Amino acid sequence: MTALDLTGLSAGPAQVWGGIRLVPLLRAEPVAGLRLHREAYGGGDFATEDVRLNDGTHYTSYIPHGFVADWSGEGTAAAYGTSLGGAAPAGRVALHRMAKRRPGDRLRFLPLHLALEGYLALHFGGPSTLWDTWSRQALRCGLSPRVESAYLGADVPGLADALRVFEIHPRQCGVLVYAADALGAAFAVPHPDDYRALHATLLQDLFGELIHQYALFGRPAAEFTARIEDRHVRGIGDLRAAVRAQERAWREAHDTVMAAELYATSYAFSRVYRMGGFDLWRFLPPFERGGAAQHIGEAITDRKGRVAYLKTFRLSENQVRRGHLLRSLAAHDWHLGRCAEALGTRPAELTRRIRDAGFASLLRERG
């Protein structure tokens, strides 16, 4: 699997609030056999959690809640704001896994953090070969600690108002969030009732610095209005056909232009968990420099590979640059000379790029 198969999801009419554009994702039919609900962790809105991974490392981040995927067939979803399994106290909470099986056919996972942990763990171990150019510190400790920052959705100007005032479509199962027409995030769930319960959780999601800046400083987004030539309309049937043609034109323009970076990118998928007839994945982009915007994310797919759940995070250019650098080094066995040659530069310039990317600990200190 190398691409997102969004069969069954279609873009609905966009709604604009200042620089924020929300494009609803609609399903003709809900995904059978899967529901999604929120698990609250009690406490305040800004609790910090530790995730203790099996290899002894720790992942620490703001994690407001978990999602519970339910493939039991009971066909219900918990209301937004409920706390299942007992609420944890405010402050720091220890979680033992990113994804943890719950009684019955249920799985708790941490939305977006599956994807972020995958990005932060990218070649986390550092060099696999004892080259003279690498420091003992890097060989002993790898890239620890890796740190990335993001903005809370509630701090993205205009997003809270947009989510509050925009109409939720009866068949809406997701949304694409744009700031100044830059795609910031995609969110999709199996059932319209799930989306209604989870709509407000977008304010607790993480967004990149670029999206915050675009929302803060960007000009208001333009409205896309439909225009129908009345000279071709002779009755209700003609009007209905013209409206459907406009809807098709909007979907095609949106999917091939505005959201092309998400739909057309080839991703590296890593399976996290099998859930009956569904699979939970996280994915990383190719980290290509100078191209379209790139996203990390997580998805639940059915047996045919079609997306039932999706959540993405747009990487900044600096984050793409760091991912590209780590992948290039690993592809050339962490050898500075060979990597520099492949990148069309000199070892001294590559060394500077490594330092600028925050990976100075990988370099041997000269005595």
mmCIF file of C-alpha atoms in Angstrom:
data_model
loop_
_atom_site.group_PDB
_atom_site.id
_atom_site.type_symbol
_atom_site.label_atom_id
_atom_site.label_comp_id
_atom_site.label_asym_id
_atom_site.label_seq_id
_atom_site.Cartn_x
_atom_site.Cartn_y
_atom_site.Cartn_z
ATOM 1 C CA MET A 1 0.000 0.000 0.000
ATOM 2 C CA THR A 2 1.522 3.311 -1.080
ATOM 3 C CA ALA A 3 -1.429 5.701 -1.517
ATOM 4 C CA LEU A 4 -4.535 6.864 0.304
ATOM 5 C CA ASP A 5 -7.622 5.259 -1.212
ATOM 6 C CA LEU A 6 -10.431 7.694 -0.417
ATOM 7 C CA THR A 7 -13.051 5.804 -2.391
ATOM 8 C CA GLY A 8 -16.445 6.534 -0.856
ATOM 9 C CA LEU A 9 -15.445 10.000 0.374
ATOM 10 C CA SER A 10 -16.283 13.015 -1.771
ATOM 11 C CA ALA A 11 -15.742 16.733 -1.278
ATOM 12 C CA GLY A 12 -18.844 18.755 -0.472
ATOM 13 C CA PRO A 13 -19.435 22.513 -0.846
ATOM 14 C CA ALA A 14 -16.756 24.517 0.972
ATOM 15 C CA GLN A 15 -17.526 27.039 3.703
ATOM 16 C CA VAL A 16 -15.270 30.045 4.389
ATOM 17 C CA TRP A 17 -14.700 32.072 7.541
ATOM 18 C CA GLY A 18 -11.985 34.684 7.068
ATOM 19 C CA GLY A 19 -8.838 32.795 6.082
ATOM 20 C CA ILE A 20 -10.237 29.394 7.107
ATOM 21 C CA ARG A 21 -11.844 27.153 4.505
ATOM 22 C CA LEU A 22 -13.508 23.915 5.621
ATOM 23 C CA VAL A 23 -14.304 21.346 2.939
ATOM 24 C CA PRO A 24 -16.681 18.622 4.205
ATOM 25 C CA LEU A 25 -15.994 15.011 3.246
ATOM 26 C CA LEU A 26 -19.222 13.144 2.517
ATOM 27 C CA ARG A 27 -20.058 9.450 2.383
ATOM 28 C CA ALA A 28 -22.994 8.055 0.449
ATOM 29 C CA GLU A 29 -23.025 5.177 2.976
ATOM 30 C CA PRO A 30 -21.267 4.813 6.353
ATOM 31 C CA VAL A 31 -18.432 2.287 6.628
ATOM 32 C CA ALA A 32 -20.048 -0.946 7.817
ATOM 33 C CA GLY A 33 -18.659 -2.655 10.899
ATOM 34 C CA LEU A 34 -16.602 0.184 12.410
ATOM 35 C CA ARG A 35 -17.389 3.044 14.782
ATOM 36 C CA LEU A 36 -15.134 5.598 16.432
ATOM 37 C CA HIS A 37 -15.523 7.496 19.683
ATOM 38 C CA ARG A 38 -13.523 9.699 22.032
ATOM 39 C CA GLU A 39 -12.009 8.617 25.339
ATOM 40 C CA ALA A 40 -11.420 11.566 27.674
ATOM 41 C CA TYR A 41 -8.529 11.588 30.113
ATOM 42 C CA GLY A 42 -10.145 13.964 32.602
ATOM 43 C CA GLY A 43 -8.199 16.874 34.050
ATOM 44 C CA GLY A 44 -7.539 20.163 32.311
ATOM 45 C CA ASP A 45 -7.356 20.957 28.639
ATOM 46 C CA PHE A 46 -3.565 21.153 28.709
ATOM 47 C CA ALA A 47 -2.581 17.918 30.435
ATOM 48 C CA THR A 48 0.748 16.367 29.467
ATOM 49 C CA GLU A 49 1.069 12.632 29.018
ATOM 50 C CA ASP A 50 3.981 10.207 28.952
ATOM 51 C CA VAL A 51 3.782 7.197 26.671
ATOM 52 C CA ARG A 52 6.142 4.451 27.784
ATOM 53 C CA LEU A 53 7.174 2.422 24.780
ATOM 54 C CA ASN A 54 8.281 -1.189 24.840
ATOM 55 C CA ASP A 55 11.913 -0.388 23.991
ATOM 56 C CA GLY A 56 12.343 1.755 27.090
ATOM 57 C CA THR A 57 11.982 5.122 25.344
ATOM 58 C CA HIS A 58 9.426 7.738 26.364
ATOM 59 C CA TYR A 59 7.164 9.881 24.198
ATOM 60 C CA THR A 60 5.944 13.008 26.000
ATOM 61 C CA SER A 61 3.370 15.334 24.505
ATOM 62 C CA TYR A 62 0.097 17.172 24.971
ATOM 63 C CA ILE A 63 -2.519 14.448 24.446
ATOM 64 C CA PRO A 64 -6.067 15.639 25.245
ATOM 65 C CA HIS A 65 -7.865 12.356 24.570
ATOM 66 C CA GLY A 66 -7.741 9.020 22.854
ATOM 67 C CA PHE A 67 -9.903 7.511 20.127
ATOM 68 C CA VAL A 68 -11.490 4.093 20.536
ATOM 69 C CA ALA A 69 -12.121 2.090 17.370
ATOM 70 C CA ASP A 70 -15.003 -0.358 17.837
ATOM 71 C CA TRP A 71 -15.521 -3.185 15.351
ATOM 72 C CA SER A 72 -17.800 -5.216 17.648
ATOM 73 C CA GLY A 73 -20.833 -4.548 15.457
ATOM 74 C CA GLU A 74 -22.847 -2.946 18.234
ATOM 75 C CA GLY A 75 -23.199 0.144 16.029
ATOM 76 C CA THR A 76 -23.064 2.853 18.685
ATOM 77 C CA ALA A 77 -20.610 5.611 19.518
ATOM 78 C CA ALA A 78 -20.027 7.366 22.833
ATOM 79 C CA ALA A 79 -21.025 11.007 23.080
ATOM 80 C CA TYR A 80 -18.349 13.681 22.917
ATOM 81 C CA GLY A 81 -16.874 14.428 26.330
ATOM 82 C CA THR A 82 -17.607 11.108 28.002
ATOM 83 C CA SER A 83 -14.880 9.354 29.932
ATOM 84 C CA LEU A 84 -14.597 5.610 29.479
ATOM 85 C CA GLY A 85 -12.809 3.320 31.860
ATOM 86 C CA GLY A 86 -12.445 6.004 34.526
ATOM 87 C CA ALA A 87 -11.089 9.525 34.180
ATOM 88 C CA ALA A 88 -7.440 10.169 34.921
ATOM 89 C CA PRO A 89 -6.507 13.049 37.214
ATOM 90 C CA ALA A 90 -5.358 16.368 35.815
ATOM 91 C CA GLY A 91 -1.686 16.912 35.063
ATOM 92 C CA ARG A 92 0.702 14.219 33.837
ATOM 93 C CA VAL A 93 -0.721 10.833 32.906
ATOM 94 C CA ALA A 94 1.269 7.709 32.052
ATOM 95 C CA LEU A 95 0.064 5.657 29.091
ATOM 96 C CA HIS A 96 1.801 2.432 28.223
ATOM 97 C CA ARG A 97 1.189 2.168 24.500
ATOM 98 C CA MET A 98 0.217 4.282 21.535
ATOM 99 C CA ALA A 99 -2.382 1.632 20.636
ATOM 100 C CA LYS A 100 -3.844 -0.670 23.282
ATOM 101 C CA ARG A 101 -6.482 -3.390 22.974
ATOM 102 C CA ARG A 102 -9.600 -2.891 25.087
ATOM 103 C CA PRO A 103 -12.120 -5.544 26.226
ATOM 104 C CA GLY A 104 -14.124 -6.871 23.311
ATOM 105 C CA ASP A 105 -13.440 -5.769 19.757
ATOM 106 C CA ARG A 106 -12.086 -2.335 20.656
ATOM 107 C CA LEU A 107 -8.745 -0.560 20.335
ATOM 108 C CA ARG A 108 -7.679 2.670 22.042
ATOM 109 C CA PHE A 109 -5.144 4.766 20.139
ATOM 110 C CA LEU A 110 -3.848 8.312 20.430
ATOM 111 C CA PRO A 111 -4.999 10.456 17.479
ATOM 112 C CA LEU A 112 -2.158 12.104 15.525
ATOM 113 C CA HIS A 113 0.413 10.832 18.001
ATOM 114 C CA LEU A 114 0.778 7.535 16.189
ATOM 115 C CA ALA A 115 1.920 9.584 13.192
ATOM 116 C CA LEU A 116 4.075 12.022 15.182
ATOM 117 C CA GLU A 117 5.821 9.235 17.061
ATOM 118 C CA GLY A 118 6.573 7.578 13.729
ATOM 119 C CA TYR A 119 8.135 10.794 12.437
ATOM 120 C CA LEU A 120 10.141 11.409 15.609
ATOM 121 C CA ALA A 121 11.407 7.814 15.533
ATOM 122 C CA LEU A 122 12.634 8.178 11.943
ATOM 123 C CA HIS A 123 16.100 6.559 12.023
ATOM 124 C CA PHE A 124 16.043 7.271 15.768
ATOM 125 C CA GLY A 125 18.917 4.884 16.431
ATOM 126 C CA GLY A 126 21.336 6.963 14.401
ATOM 127 C CA PRO A 127 24.362 5.382 12.671
ATOM 128 C CA SER A 128 24.391 1.618 12.322
ATOM 129 C CA THR A 129 28.086 1.533 11.412
ATOM 130 C CA LEU A 130 31.082 2.812 13.378
ATOM 131 C CA TRP A 131 32.350 5.451 10.959
ATOM 132 C CA ASP A 132 35.159 7.667 12.219
ATOM 133 C CA THR A 133 33.091 10.747 11.422
ATOM 134 C CA TRP A 134 30.394 9.859 13.926
ATOM 135 C CA SER A 135 30.651 10.610 17.631
ATOM 136 C CA ARG A 136 30.518 8.005 20.360
ATOM 137 C CA GLN A 137 27.584 9.918 21.837
ATOM 138 C CA ALA A 138 25.551 9.424 18.669
ATOM 139 C CA LEU A 139 26.388 5.729 18.479
ATOM 140 C CA ARG A 140 25.514 5.242 22.146
ATOM 141 C CA CYS A 141 22.361 7.369 22.394
ATOM 142 C CA GLY A 142 21.087 7.828 18.840
ATOM 143 C CA LEU A 143 19.053 10.961 18.156
ATOM 144 C CA SER A 144 17.586 11.305 21.648
ATOM 145 C CA PRO A 145 15.860 13.556 22.364
ATOM 146 C CA ARG A 146 13.862 14.499 19.259
ATOM 147 C CA VAL A 147 11.602 17.500 19.789
ATOM 148 C CA GLU A 148 8.967 19.092 17.543
ATOM 149 C CA SER A 149 6.528 21.914 18.288
ATOM 150 C CA ALA A 150 2.985 22.583 17.070
ATOM 151 C CA TYR A 151 -0.017 24.822 17.706
ATOM 152 C CA LEU A 152 -3.268 23.764 19.317
ATOM 153 C CA GLY A 153 -6.259 24.032 16.999
ATOM 154 C CA ALA A 154 -7.874 26.466 19.434
ATOM 155 C CA ASP A 155 -4.914 28.802 18.827
ATOM 156 C CA VAL A 156 -5.303 28.828 15.026
ATOM 157 C CA PRO A 157 -7.058 32.159 14.352
ATOM 158 C CA GLY A 158 -10.583 31.708 13.025
ATOM 159 C CA LEU A 159 -10.766 27.924 13.368
ATOM 160 C CA ALA A 160 -12.894 27.900 16.525
ATOM 161 C CA ASP A 161 -15.415 30.312 14.995
ATOM 162 C CA ALA A 162 -15.499 28.356 11.736
ATOM 163 C CA LEU A 163 -16.208 25.068 13.516
ATOM 164 C CA ARG A 164 -18.868 26.735 15.659
ATOM 165 C CA VAL A 165 -20.874 28.471 12.931
ATOM 166 C CA PHE A 166 -20.474 26.182 9.918
ATOM 167 C CA GLU A 167 -23.249 23.771 9.088
ATOM 168 C CA ILE A 168 -22.519 20.057 9.392
ATOM 169 C CA HIS A 169 -23.768 18.212 6.309
ATOM 170 C CA PRO A 170 -26.161 15.285 6.982
ATOM 171 C CA ARG A 171 -23.741 12.841 5.290
ATOM 172 C CA GLN A 172 -20.558 14.476 6.558
ATOM 173 C CA CYS A 173 -17.910 12.013 7.756
ATOM 174 C CA GLY A 174 -14.869 14.270 7.690
ATOM 175 C CA VAL A 175 -13.346 17.610 6.825
ATOM 176 C CA LEU A 176 -10.308 19.166 5.157
ATOM 177 C CA VAL A 177 -8.997 22.242 6.970
ATOM 178 C CA TYR A 178 -7.379 25.002 4.905
ATOM 179 C CA ALA A 179 -5.744 28.237 6.079
ATOM 180 C CA ALA A 180 -5.273 30.789 3.279
ATOM 181 C CA ASP A 181 -6.011 27.802 1.008
ATOM 182 C CA ALA A 182 -3.014 25.839 2.312
ATOM 183 C CA LEU A 183 -4.149 22.362 3.351
ATOM 184 C CA GLY A 184 -3.422 21.998 7.060
ATOM 185 C CA ALA A 185 -5.158 18.760 8.031
ATOM 186 C CA ALA A 186 -7.503 16.022 6.899
ATOM 187 C CA PHE A 187 -9.897 14.220 9.236
ATOM 188 C CA ALA A 188 -12.303 11.418 8.334
ATOM 189 C CA VAL A 189 -14.335 8.884 10.330
ATOM 190 C CA PRO A 190 -16.572 5.920 9.435
ATOM 191 C CA HIS A 191 -20.033 7.297 10.313
ATOM 192 C CA PRO A 192 -21.781 10.709 10.274
ATOM 193 C CA ASP A 193 -22.738 10.289 13.953
ATOM 194 C CA ASP A 194 -19.058 9.765 14.797
ATOM 195 C CA TYR A 195 -18.162 12.994 13.023
ATOM 196 C CA ARG A 196 -20.825 14.993 14.838
ATOM 197 C CA ALA A 197 -19.513 13.711 18.167
ATOM 198 C CA LEU A 198 -15.877 14.413 17.232
ATOM 199 C CA HIS A 199 -16.295 17.655 15.234
ATOM 200 C CA ALA A 200 -15.122 19.853 18.123
ATOM 201 C CA THR A 201 -12.028 17.741 18.790
ATOM 202 C CA LEU A 202 -10.344 19.550 15.883
ATOM 203 C CA LEU A 203 -9.762 22.401 18.347
ATOM 204 C CA GLN A 204 -7.607 20.028 20.398
ATOM 205 C CA ASP A 205 -5.630 18.731 17.426
ATOM 206 C CA LEU A 206 -2.116 19.838 16.555
ATOM 207 C CA PHE A 207 -1.381 22.127 13.596
ATOM 208 C CA GLY A 208 1.945 23.189 12.156
ATOM 209 C CA GLU A 209 3.494 26.639 12.485
ATOM 210 C CA LEU A 210 2.852 27.431 8.810
ATOM 211 C CA ILE A 211 -0.905 26.926 9.192
ATOM 212 C CA HIS A 212 -0.972 29.161 12.267
ATOM 213 C CA GLN A 213 0.905 31.886 10.388
ATOM 214 C CA TYR A 214 -1.308 31.622 7.307
ATOM 215 C CA ALA A 215 -4.440 31.880 9.452
ATOM 216 C CA LEU A 216 -2.984 34.829 11.369
ATOM 217 C CA PHE A 217 -1.527 36.850 8.510
ATOM 218 C CA GLY A 218 -3.249 35.534 5.385
ATOM 219 C CA ARG A 219 -5.967 37.420 3.551
ATOM 220 C CA PRO A 220 -9.574 36.158 3.679
ATOM 221 C CA ALA A 221 -10.105 33.166 1.418
ATOM 222 C CA ALA A 222 -12.205 33.689 -1.684
ATOM 223 C CA GLU A 223 -15.666 32.165 -1.912
ATOM 224 C CA PHE A 224 -16.150 29.650 -4.722
ATOM 225 C CA THR A 225 -19.641 30.324 -6.052
ATOM 226 C CA ALA A 226 -21.574 28.308 -8.597
ATOM 227 C CA ARG A 227 -22.738 30.039 -11.776
ATOM 228 C CA ILE A 228 -25.518 28.559 -13.860
ATOM 229 C CA GLU A 229 -26.472 30.041 -17.220
ATOM 230 C CA ASP A 230 -30.240 30.382 -17.105
ATOM 231 C CA ARG A 231 -30.589 30.300 -20.867
ATOM 232 C CA HIS A 232 -30.032 26.515 -20.713
ATOM 233 C CA VAL A 233 -32.582 25.984 -17.935
ATOM 234 C CA ARG A 234 -36.092 25.128 -19.121
ATOM 235 C CA GLY A 235 -37.389 23.385 -16.025
ATOM 236 C CA ILE A 236 -36.617 21.750 -12.683
ATOM 237 C CA GLY A 237 -34.880 18.831 -14.401
ATOM 238 C CA ASP A 238 -32.499 21.155 -16.255
ATOM 239 C CA LEU A 239 -31.777 23.090 -13.051
ATOM 240 C CA ARG A 240 -31.069 19.890 -11.130
ATOM 241 C CA ALA A 241 -28.706 18.681 -13.869
ATOM 242 C CA ALA A 242 -26.877 22.044 -13.898
ATOM 243 C CA VAL A 243 -26.437 21.954 -10.110
ATOM 244 C CA ARG A 244 -25.023 18.434 -10.234
ATOM 245 C CA ALA A 245 -22.632 19.491 -12.989
ATOM 246 C CA GLN A 246 -21.399 22.350 -10.783
ATOM 247 C CA GLU A 247 -20.927 19.932 -7.875
ATOM 248 C CA ARG A 248 -18.892 17.580 -10.078
ATOM 249 C CA ALA A 249 -16.777 20.481 -11.332
ATOM 250 C CA TRP A 250 -16.068 21.618 -7.771
ATOM 251 C CA ARG A 251 -15.098 18.116 -6.617
ATOM 252 C CA GLU A 252 -12.776 17.638 -9.582
ATOM 253 C CA ALA A 253 -11.130 21.039 -9.121
ATOM 254 C CA HIS A 254 -10.727 20.469 -5.390
ATOM 255 C CA ASP A 255 -9.300 16.951 -5.632
ATOM 256 C CA THR A 256 -6.928 17.656 -8.521
ATOM 257 C CA VAL A 257 -5.731 21.115 -7.447
ATOM 258 C CA MET A 258 -6.372 22.055 -3.834
ATOM 259 C CA ALA A 259 -5.958 18.594 -2.285
ATOM 260 C CA ALA A 260 -3.631 17.069 -4.875
ATOM 261 C CA GLU A 261 -0.712 17.069 -2.414
ATOM 262 C CA LEU A 262 -2.661 14.684 -0.186
ATOM 263 C CA TYR A 263 -4.278 12.445 -2.777
ATOM 264 C CA ALA A 264 -1.414 12.077 -5.265
ATOM 265 C CA THR A 265 1.522 11.553 -2.879
ATOM 266 C CA SER A 266 3.171 8.145 -2.471
ATOM 267 C CA TYR A 267 3.502 7.259 1.229
ATOM 268 C CA ALA A 268 5.434 4.692 3.256
ATOM 269 C CA PHE A 269 2.847 2.845 5.370
ATOM 270 C CA SER A 270 3.561 0.937 8.557
ATOM 271 C CA ARG A 271 0.872 -1.295 10.044
ATOM 272 C CA VAL A 272 0.247 -0.639 13.741
ATOM 273 C CA TYR A 273 -2.589 -3.071 14.498
ATOM 274 C CA ARG A 274 -5.005 -5.513 12.850
ATOM 275 C CA MET A 275 -8.628 -5.086 13.940
ATOM 276 C CA GLY A 276 -10.821 -7.808 12.505
ATOM 277 C CA GLY A 277 -11.452 -6.727 8.926
ATOM 278 C CA PHE A 278 -9.633 -3.400 9.414
ATOM 279 C CA ASP A 279 -6.005 -2.274 9.748
ATOM 280 C CA LEU A 280 -4.580 0.692 11.631
ATOM 281 C CA TRP A 281 -1.628 2.323 9.829
ATOM 282 C CA ARG A 282 0.648 5.290 10.189
ATOM 283 C CA PHE A 283 2.375 6.768 7.162
ATOM 284 C CA LEU A 284 5.247 9.033 6.203
ATOM 285 C CA PRO A 285 5.762 11.049 2.981
ATOM 286 C CA PRO A 286 8.763 10.676 0.644
ATOM 287 C CA PHE A 287 10.456 13.772 2.179
ATOM 288 C CA GLU A 288 11.190 15.216 -1.253
ATOM 289 C CA ARG A 289 12.694 18.686 -1.275
ATOM 290 C CA GLY A 290 11.238 21.536 -3.295
ATOM 291 C CA GLY A 291 7.991 19.785 -4.138
ATOM 292 C CA ALA A 292 4.424 19.936 -2.892
ATOM 293 C CA ALA A 293 3.534 20.167 0.785
ATOM 294 C CA GLN A 294 3.902 16.861 2.622
ATOM 295 C CA HIS A 295 1.855 15.275 5.385
ATOM 296 C CA ILE A 296 2.324 12.585 7.991
ATOM 297 C CA GLY A 297 -0.721 10.775 9.275
ATOM 298 C CA GLU A 298 -2.577 7.668 10.352
ATOM 299 C CA ALA A 299 -5.434 5.743 8.807
ATOM 300 C CA ILE A 300 -7.750 2.806 9.335
ATOM 301 C CA THR A 301 -8.507 0.895 6.143
ATOM 302 C CA ASP A 302 -10.902 -1.919 5.277
ATOM 303 C CA ARG A 303 -10.032 -5.197 3.559
ATOM 304 C CA LYS A 304 -9.888 -3.442 0.175
ATOM 305 C CA GLY A 305 -7.541 -0.723 1.444
ATOM 306 C CA ARG A 306 -10.214 2.007 1.480
ATOM 307 C CA VAL A 307 -9.874 4.657 4.159
ATOM 308 C CA ALA A 308 -12.403 4.478 7.019
ATOM 309 C CA TYR A 309 -10.505 6.802 9.382
ATOM 310 C CA LEU A 310 -7.890 9.429 8.539
ATOM 311 C CA LYS A 311 -6.005 12.139 10.391
ATOM 312 C CA THR A 312 -3.039 14.081 8.978
ATOM 313 C CA PHE A 313 -0.529 16.740 10.020
ATOM 314 C CA ARG A 314 1.191 19.044 7.526
ATOM 315 C CA LEU A 315 4.955 19.168 7.958
ATOM 316 C CA SER A 316 6.873 22.426 7.774
ATOM 317 C CA GLU A 317 9.693 22.847 5.273
ATOM 318 C CA ASN A 318 12.193 22.469 8.118
ATOM 319 C CA GLN A 319 10.577 19.195 9.186
ATOM 320 C CA VAL A 320 10.668 17.920 5.604
ATOM 321 C CA ARG A 321 14.326 18.969 5.393
ATOM 322 C CA ARG A 322 15.206 17.013 8.540
ATOM 323 C CA GLY A 323 13.384 13.935 7.312
ATOM 324 C CA HIS A 324 15.093 14.190 3.920
ATOM 325 C CA LEU A 325 18.494 14.515 5.569
ATOM 326 C CA LEU A 326 18.015 11.514 7.870
ATOM 327 C CA ARG A 327 16.749 9.336 5.029
ATOM 328 C CA SER A 328 19.662 10.332 2.799
ATOM 329 C CA LEU A 329 22.205 9.549 5.516
ATOM 330 C CA ALA A 330 20.614 6.198 6.318
ATOM 331 C CA ALA A 331 20.410 5.291 2.604
ATOM 332 C CA HIS A 332 24.191 5.717 2.358
ATOM 333 C CA ASP A 333 25.064 3.869 5.587
ATOM 334 C CA TRP A 334 25.664 7.180 7.389
ATOM 335 C CA HIS A 335 28.823 7.788 5.329
ATOM 336 C CA LEU A 336 29.367 11.536 4.924
ATOM 337 C CA GLY A 337 31.350 11.290 1.713
ATOM 338 C CA ARG A 338 28.942 9.040 -0.173
ATOM 339 C CA CYS A 339 25.887 10.913 1.084
ATOM 340 C CA ALA A 340 27.380 14.276 0.122
ATOM 341 C CA GLU A 341 28.184 12.969 -3.352
ATOM 342 C CA ALA A 342 24.644 11.671 -3.808
ATOM 343 C CA LEU A 343 23.245 15.051 -2.723
ATOM 344 C CA GLY A 344 25.554 16.899 -5.091
ATOM 345 C CA THR A 345 27.475 18.725 -2.387
ATOM 346 C CA ARG A 346 30.707 18.566 -0.382
ATOM 347 C CA PRO A 347 31.172 16.802 2.999
ATOM 348 C CA ALA A 348 31.821 20.175 4.664
ATOM 349 C CA GLU A 349 28.512 21.530 3.389
ATOM 350 C CA LEU A 350 26.699 18.362 4.459
ATOM 351 C CA THR A 351 28.248 18.738 7.908
ATOM 352 C CA ARG A 352 26.877 22.278 8.104
ATOM 353 C CA ARG A 353 23.420 21.063 7.109
ATOM 354 C CA ILE A 354 23.541 18.375 9.796
ATOM 355 C CA ARG A 355 24.372 20.991 12.426
ATOM 356 C CA ASP A 356 21.697 23.402 11.181
ATOM 357 C CA ALA A 357 19.115 20.610 11.334
ATOM 358 C CA GLY A 358 19.813 20.118 15.050
ATOM 359 C CA PHE A 359 21.742 16.871 14.655
ATOM 360 C CA ALA A 360 25.137 18.176 15.798
ATOM 361 C CA SER A 361 25.441 15.319 18.299
ATOM 362 C CA LEU A 362 25.903 12.958 15.347
ATOM 363 C CA LEU A 363 29.196 14.636 14.474
ATOM 364 C CA ARG A 364 32.549 13.861 16.026
ATOM 365 C CA GLU A 365 33.976 16.760 17.978
ATOM 366 C CA ARG A 366 37.465 17.676 16.825
ATOM 367 C CA GLY A 367 40.106 17.504 19.561
#
